């Protein structure tokens, strides 16, 4: 069988296309890149080791320059790289951070000061525009040395390495979107310490603490597993015992409707509350080991059900230990105690205790 040959023109075109594609692929693969947490208007933590990391081509030489310090490394076989600056002095002066490899990235308006991570559920996620006296707060919120980064990555099945979000300067026009708990905390720090303040908000309303702790860490925790094993079975109500549900006749229409409702409910639950470890994977892992001064935690409402409340003392302690281990330092860790609230079917006092 004879195979027709390409014409000279089409063959040349094909070779050219392949060459351009190959060069484009190499170029894309060679580009140095960084997580979104390293971007314009960022705040770096003062007086500690400050890691900077990203990806590049395996074996690519990387140089990072900032504030008179220049550090270099070579990308590993998987393309990852990391360097670190030694102690940086606090500074309100806007400077550039430059990363050079096969390409160059310049991050503008970088300050050095105090950086805090805030996490939890709706009380941490609640924005300033929903806070008391917002209009008055808005007018007074002219603090360009306070910056806010909202981690916008979704939950994930495995630990992620890239963050999603941007740094925003605090102005009357922008403050409404800041985490209220973080903003008022930062507003106290800024004039008290006279340094720039970076606020990282990684929170999701309605989420339980188990979504914020790595799944394998919870599975391997003897305290948590023992506490789960000690939980009594869910009691059967008298009404349910005396009146067991009866199966309704099934029809194609009702089954289709039920399936659609189940799918919608499951999708909504996954998006808002995640799975065990899912929010750690998607919204905390990408931030590690960004240099921070400490962590603020405002969560617990989703764990006040009787089946969950007794686990909270073990879960919160585990979260603190695990996050400190991953950041490699005994970070200050502060949390807001849930207020003196009572609600039917909830064990608020147990969580507070």
Short mmCIF file of C-alpha atoms in Angstrom, two decimals:
data_model
loop_
_atom_site.label_atom_id
_atom_site.label_comp_id
_atom_site.label_asym_id
_atom_site.label_seq_id
_atom_site.Cartn_x
_atom_site.Cartn_y
_atom_site.Cartn_z
CA UNK A 1 0.00 0.00 0.00
CA UNK A 2 1.35 3.42 -0.96
CA UNK A 3 1.16 6.23 1.58
CA UNK A 4 0.79 9.65 -0.06
CA UNK A 5 3.55 12.09 0.81
CA UNK A 6 2.87 15.61 1.99
CA UNK A 7 3.46 18.37 -0.48
CA UNK A 8 6.62 20.50 0.14
CA UNK A 9 4.49 23.40 1.36
CA UNK A 10 2.37 21.37 3.76
CA UNK A 11 5.41 19.45 5.05
CA UNK A 12 7.30 22.70 5.75
CA UNK A 13 4.23 24.09 7.46
CA UNK A 14 4.00 20.99 9.60
CA UNK A 15 7.67 21.19 10.61
CA UNK A 16 7.32 24.86 11.46
CA UNK A 17 4.21 24.21 13.55
CA UNK A 18 5.93 21.44 15.46
CA UNK A 19 8.98 23.62 16.08
CA UNK A 20 6.89 26.54 17.34
CA UNK A 21 4.88 24.19 19.53
CA UNK A 22 8.03 22.67 20.99
CA UNK A 23 9.54 26.08 21.73
CA UNK A 24 6.27 27.23 23.26
CA UNK A 25 6.08 24.15 25.46
CA UNK A 26 9.67 24.60 26.63
CA UNK A 27 9.07 28.28 27.31
CA UNK A 28 5.91 27.57 29.33
CA UNK A 29 7.63 24.82 31.23
CA UNK A 30 10.64 27.02 31.94
CA UNK A 31 8.78 29.99 33.40
CA UNK A 32 9.36 30.61 37.09
CA UNK A 33 6.08 30.92 38.94
CA UNK A 34 4.97 31.64 42.51
CA UNK A 35 1.81 31.15 44.59
CA UNK A 36 -0.60 34.10 44.57
CA UNK A 37 0.34 34.97 48.15
CA UNK A 38 3.55 36.39 46.61
CA UNK A 39 2.08 39.32 44.69
CA UNK A 40 1.93 43.12 44.56
CA UNK A 41 1.20 44.92 47.88
CA UNK A 42 2.23 41.92 50.00
CA UNK A 43 3.50 42.21 53.56
CA UNK A 44 6.46 40.10 54.69
CA UNK A 45 6.95 39.13 58.32
CA UNK A 46 9.76 40.94 60.13
CA UNK A 47 12.47 39.47 62.35
CA UNK A 48 12.03 35.82 61.30
CA UNK A 49 13.15 33.51 58.52
CA UNK A 50 11.08 34.39 55.41
CA UNK A 51 10.65 31.56 52.87
CA UNK A 52 9.91 32.28 49.21
CA UNK A 53 9.01 29.36 46.96
CA UNK A 54 7.56 28.38 43.62
CA UNK A 55 8.08 26.22 40.55
CA UNK A 56 10.38 26.26 37.53
CA UNK A 57 12.05 23.82 35.17
CA UNK A 58 14.01 21.03 36.92
CA UNK A 59 17.59 22.20 37.37
CA UNK A 60 16.77 25.84 36.64
CA UNK A 61 18.85 28.41 38.55
CA UNK A 62 16.71 30.77 40.64
CA UNK A 63 17.81 34.03 42.28
CA UNK A 64 15.57 36.06 44.61
CA UNK A 65 16.45 39.65 45.64
CA UNK A 66 14.88 41.88 48.27
CA UNK A 67 16.01 44.64 50.65
CA UNK A 68 19.71 44.11 49.94
CA UNK A 69 19.55 40.33 50.34
CA UNK A 70 20.14 38.00 47.40
CA UNK A 71 19.55 34.24 47.74
CA UNK A 72 19.89 31.58 45.06
CA UNK A 73 18.92 27.94 44.55
CA UNK A 74 18.33 25.32 41.88
CA UNK A 75 14.90 23.89 41.11
CA UNK A 76 14.53 20.27 42.19
CA UNK A 77 13.73 17.36 39.89
CA UNK A 78 10.00 17.96 40.33
CA UNK A 79 10.39 21.65 39.49
CA UNK A 80 9.90 22.98 43.03
CA UNK A 81 12.24 25.46 44.66
CA UNK A 82 12.50 27.43 47.90
CA UNK A 83 14.81 30.06 49.33
CA UNK A 84 14.63 32.13 52.51
CA UNK A 85 15.64 35.60 53.62
CA UNK A 86 17.16 36.10 57.05
CA UNK A 87 15.56 38.53 59.47
CA UNK A 88 14.05 41.55 57.74
CA UNK A 89 13.63 44.81 59.64
CA UNK A 90 10.11 46.30 59.72
CA UNK A 91 9.70 48.89 56.99
CA UNK A 92 6.81 50.95 55.60
CA UNK A 93 8.89 51.73 52.51
CA UNK A 94 7.52 50.16 49.33
CA UNK A 95 10.20 47.98 47.72
CA UNK A 96 10.38 45.41 44.94
CA UNK A 97 10.99 41.69 45.29
CA UNK A 98 12.59 40.17 42.19
CA UNK A 99 12.70 36.52 41.18
CA UNK A 100 14.98 35.58 38.27
CA UNK A 101 15.22 32.32 36.39
CA UNK A 102 14.67 31.83 32.68
CA UNK A 103 12.17 34.65 33.14
CA UNK A 104 11.95 37.50 35.66
CA UNK A 105 9.09 38.30 38.02
CA UNK A 106 9.02 41.63 39.86
CA UNK A 107 6.60 42.04 42.78
CA UNK A 108 5.90 45.69 43.56
CA UNK A 109 5.03 47.62 46.72
CA UNK A 110 6.30 45.05 49.23
CA UNK A 111 6.30 46.06 52.92
CA UNK A 112 7.73 44.39 56.03
CA UNK A 113 5.83 44.23 59.31
CA UNK A 114 3.44 41.94 61.19
CA UNK A 115 1.49 39.19 59.36
CA UNK A 116 -1.39 37.25 60.93
CA UNK A 117 -3.49 34.43 59.54
CA UNK A 118 -7.19 34.36 60.44
CA UNK A 119 -9.23 31.21 59.90
CA UNK A 120 -12.48 29.56 60.93
CA UNK A 121 -16.10 29.82 59.87
CA UNK A 122 -18.66 32.61 59.44
CA UNK A 123 -17.55 34.79 62.34
CA UNK A 124 -14.08 35.07 60.81
CA UNK A 125 -15.46 35.29 57.28
CA UNK A 126 -17.92 38.07 58.17
CA UNK A 127 -16.91 41.27 56.41
CA UNK A 128 -16.55 44.81 57.74
CA UNK A 129 -19.55 45.98 55.72
CA UNK A 130 -21.72 43.81 57.99
CA UNK A 131 -20.14 45.08 61.21
CA UNK A 132 -21.55 47.60 63.68
CA UNK A 133 -21.22 51.27 62.67
CA UNK A 134 -19.94 50.34 59.22
CA UNK A 135 -20.48 53.75 57.63
CA UNK A 136 -18.38 55.47 60.30
CA UNK A 137 -15.75 52.73 60.15
CA UNK A 138 -15.61 53.02 56.37
CA UNK A 139 -14.86 56.74 56.41
CA UNK A 140 -12.04 56.26 58.93
CA UNK A 141 -10.48 53.23 57.22
CA UNK A 142 -7.62 55.01 55.47
CA UNK A 143 -4.74 52.68 56.38
CA UNK A 144 -2.69 51.89 53.26
CA UNK A 145 -0.09 50.11 55.41
CA UNK A 146 -2.71 47.53 56.41
CA UNK A 147 -3.15 44.92 53.65
CA UNK A 148 -5.64 42.06 53.38
CA UNK A 149 -5.25 38.81 51.42
CA UNK A 150 -8.31 36.60 51.03
CA UNK A 151 -7.45 32.97 50.23
CA UNK A 152 -10.06 32.09 47.61
CA UNK A 153 -9.07 28.51 46.79
CA UNK A 154 -11.80 25.86 47.19
CA UNK A 155 -11.61 22.70 49.26
CA UNK A 156 -9.52 19.89 47.78
CA UNK A 157 -9.04 16.14 48.04
CA UNK A 158 -5.27 16.46 48.54
CA UNK A 159 -2.90 19.21 49.80
CA UNK A 160 -2.49 21.95 47.20
CA UNK A 161 0.64 24.00 46.53
CA UNK A 162 -0.79 27.10 44.83
CA UNK A 163 -2.84 29.79 46.52
CA UNK A 164 -5.54 31.95 44.95
CA UNK A 165 -6.23 35.56 45.86
CA UNK A 166 -4.67 39.03 45.92
CA UNK A 167 -3.39 41.60 48.40
CA UNK A 168 -5.62 44.66 48.85
CA UNK A 169 -4.69 47.95 50.53
CA UNK A 170 -7.02 49.16 53.28
CA UNK A 171 -8.98 52.18 52.03
CA UNK A 172 -12.56 53.39 52.60
CA UNK A 173 -13.48 51.79 49.28
CA UNK A 174 -11.94 48.38 50.01
CA UNK A 175 -12.34 47.83 53.75
CA UNK A 176 -15.91 46.60 53.41
CA UNK A 177 -14.66 43.32 51.93
CA UNK A 178 -12.10 42.65 54.69
CA UNK A 179 -12.71 40.09 57.42
CA UNK A 180 -14.13 42.19 60.26
CA UNK A 181 -12.40 40.20 63.01
CA UNK A 182 -9.05 40.49 61.22
CA UNK A 183 -9.49 44.15 60.33
CA UNK A 184 -10.26 45.31 63.87
CA UNK A 185 -7.37 43.20 65.16
CA UNK A 186 -5.02 44.72 62.58
CA UNK A 187 -6.31 48.21 63.25
CA UNK A 188 -5.18 47.83 66.87
CA UNK A 189 -1.77 46.41 65.95
CA UNK A 190 -0.88 49.00 63.35
CA UNK A 191 -0.79 52.16 65.50
CA UNK A 192 0.37 50.29 68.60
CA UNK A 193 3.45 48.78 66.93
CA UNK A 194 3.88 51.46 64.23
CA UNK A 195 4.56 48.85 61.55
CA UNK A 196 2.73 47.62 58.43
CA UNK A 197 0.22 44.81 59.02
CA UNK A 198 -0.66 41.96 56.68
CA UNK A 199 -3.92 40.08 57.28
CA UNK A 200 -4.48 36.71 55.60
CA UNK A 201 -8.10 35.57 55.64
CA UNK A 202 -8.70 31.86 55.00
CA UNK A 203 -12.19 31.08 56.29
CA UNK A 204 -15.52 29.59 55.14
CA UNK A 205 -18.89 30.02 56.82
CA UNK A 206 -20.68 27.00 58.23
CA UNK A 207 -17.61 24.76 58.30
CA UNK A 208 -16.67 22.27 61.05
CA UNK A 209 -13.19 22.13 62.53
CA UNK A 210 -12.53 18.68 61.04
CA UNK A 211 -12.49 20.28 57.57
CA UNK A 212 -9.49 22.39 58.64
CA UNK A 213 -7.28 19.57 59.93
CA UNK A 214 -5.44 17.18 57.61
CA UNK A 215 -7.43 13.94 57.33
CA UNK A 216 -4.47 11.65 58.00
CA UNK A 217 -3.56 13.59 61.14
CA UNK A 218 -7.08 13.10 62.50
CA UNK A 219 -7.08 9.43 61.57
CA UNK A 220 -3.78 8.89 63.40
CA UNK A 221 -4.82 10.81 66.51
CA UNK A 222 -5.38 8.34 69.35
CA UNK A 223 -7.26 10.96 71.38
CA UNK A 224 -9.75 11.72 68.63
CA UNK A 225 -10.26 8.10 67.64
CA UNK A 226 -10.81 7.13 71.29
CA UNK A 227 -13.27 10.00 71.75
CA UNK A 228 -15.19 8.95 68.64
CA UNK A 229 -15.32 5.35 69.84
CA UNK A 230 -16.71 6.52 73.21
CA UNK A 231 -19.60 8.42 71.67
CA UNK A 232 -22.98 6.86 72.51
CA UNK A 233 -25.16 5.80 69.56
CA UNK A 234 -27.63 8.40 68.39
CA UNK A 235 -30.81 7.93 70.46
CA UNK A 236 -33.96 6.85 68.70
CA UNK A 237 -36.76 9.25 69.51
CA UNK A 238 -39.97 7.87 70.96
CA UNK A 239 -41.89 9.12 67.96
CA UNK A 240 -39.53 7.37 65.53
CA UNK A 241 -39.64 4.15 67.55
CA UNK A 242 -43.44 4.06 67.66
CA UNK A 243 -43.94 5.26 64.11
CA UNK A 244 -41.27 3.77 61.84
CA UNK A 245 -41.28 5.35 58.37
CA UNK A 246 -43.22 3.54 55.72
CA UNK A 247 -42.03 3.31 52.19
CA UNK A 248 -44.06 5.38 49.76
CA UNK A 249 -44.77 3.93 46.34
CA UNK A 250 -41.98 4.84 43.95
CA UNK A 251 -42.53 6.38 40.59
CA UNK A 252 -40.02 7.40 37.95
CA UNK A 253 -40.93 11.06 38.44
CA UNK A 254 -40.52 11.05 42.22
CA UNK A 255 -37.25 9.13 42.01
CA UNK A 256 -35.87 11.58 39.45
CA UNK A 257 -36.89 14.51 41.61
CA UNK A 258 -35.36 12.96 44.73
CA UNK A 259 -32.12 12.24 42.92
CA UNK A 260 -31.94 15.81 41.66
CA UNK A 261 -32.55 17.14 45.16
CA UNK A 262 -29.91 14.84 46.62
CA UNK A 263 -27.38 15.94 44.00
CA UNK A 264 -28.08 19.63 44.63
CA UNK A 265 -27.90 19.15 48.39
CA UNK A 266 -24.65 17.20 48.18
CA UNK A 267 -23.08 19.79 45.89
CA UNK A 268 -24.06 22.62 48.21
CA UNK A 269 -22.79 20.76 51.28
CA UNK A 270 -19.47 19.98 49.62
CA UNK A 271 -18.98 23.57 48.52
CA UNK A 272 -19.84 25.17 51.86
CA UNK A 273 -18.73 22.65 54.47
CA UNK A 274 -16.20 20.50 52.66
CA UNK A 275 -15.06 17.04 53.71
CA UNK A 276 -12.69 16.01 56.46
CA UNK A 277 -9.41 17.77 55.76
CA UNK A 278 -10.74 19.35 52.56
CA UNK A 279 -10.33 22.98 53.60
CA UNK A 280 -6.91 22.31 55.06
CA UNK A 281 -5.89 20.87 51.69
CA UNK A 282 -7.33 23.73 49.65
CA UNK A 283 -7.02 26.82 51.85
CA UNK A 284 -4.26 26.24 54.43
CA UNK A 285 -1.68 23.96 52.78
CA UNK A 286 -1.01 26.48 49.96
CA UNK A 287 -0.09 29.12 52.56
CA UNK A 288 2.53 27.00 54.31
CA UNK A 289 5.30 28.03 55.06
CA UNK A 290 4.54 31.73 54.42
CA UNK A 291 6.13 33.61 57.33
CA UNK A 292 3.52 34.83 59.83
CA UNK A 293 3.58 36.14 63.40
CA UNK A 294 0.60 34.13 64.60
CA UNK A 295 -2.85 32.68 63.97
CA UNK A 296 -6.36 33.79 64.94
CA UNK A 297 -9.14 31.19 65.11
CA UNK A 298 -12.87 31.98 65.26
CA UNK A 299 -14.93 28.82 64.84
CA UNK A 300 -16.98 26.29 66.78
CA UNK A 301 -20.62 26.86 65.94
CA UNK A 302 -20.65 23.98 63.46
CA UNK A 303 -19.31 21.64 66.16
CA UNK A 304 -21.92 22.30 68.85
CA UNK A 305 -24.15 19.36 67.95
CA UNK A 306 -24.19 16.66 70.66
CA UNK A 307 -22.36 14.21 68.39
CA UNK A 308 -19.49 16.66 67.83
CA UNK A 309 -19.17 18.89 70.89
CA UNK A 310 -17.28 16.41 73.06
CA UNK A 311 -14.62 16.00 70.34
CA UNK A 312 -13.80 19.69 70.12
CA UNK A 313 -11.23 19.81 72.94
CA UNK A 314 -9.18 17.17 71.12
CA UNK A 315 -9.71 18.66 67.66
CA UNK A 316 -8.73 22.22 68.56
CA UNK A 317 -5.60 21.04 70.37
CA UNK A 318 -4.71 18.85 67.39
CA UNK A 319 -5.22 21.70 64.91
CA UNK A 320 -2.93 23.97 66.92
CA UNK A 321 -0.20 21.34 67.25
CA UNK A 322 -0.38 20.30 63.60
CA UNK A 323 -0.33 23.82 62.16
CA UNK A 324 2.59 24.78 64.41
CA UNK A 325 4.47 21.66 63.31
CA UNK A 326 3.91 22.43 59.64
CA UNK A 327 5.04 26.05 60.03
CA UNK A 328 8.01 24.80 62.03
CA UNK A 329 7.63 27.18 64.95
CA UNK A 330 5.60 27.70 68.13
CA UNK A 331 3.31 30.29 66.59
CA UNK A 332 1.12 32.31 68.96
CA UNK A 333 -2.41 30.97 68.51
CA UNK A 334 -5.40 32.96 69.73
CA UNK A 335 -9.08 32.18 69.44
CA UNK A 336 -12.36 33.84 70.24
CA UNK A 337 -14.47 31.96 72.75
CA UNK A 338 -18.03 31.54 71.53
CA UNK A 339 -20.30 33.95 73.36
CA UNK A 340 -22.75 32.86 76.06
CA UNK A 341 -25.33 31.60 73.60
CA UNK A 342 -27.82 28.80 74.11
CA UNK A 343 -29.81 26.95 71.48
CA UNK A 344 -32.03 23.92 71.40
CA UNK A 345 -30.21 20.70 70.59
CA UNK A 346 -26.76 22.29 70.84
CA UNK A 347 -23.97 21.82 73.36
CA UNK A 348 -22.53 25.33 73.32
CA UNK A 349 -21.16 25.13 76.90
CA UNK A 350 -19.15 21.99 76.04
CA UNK A 351 -17.44 23.73 73.14
CA UNK A 352 -16.78 26.83 75.25
CA UNK A 353 -15.27 24.70 77.98
#
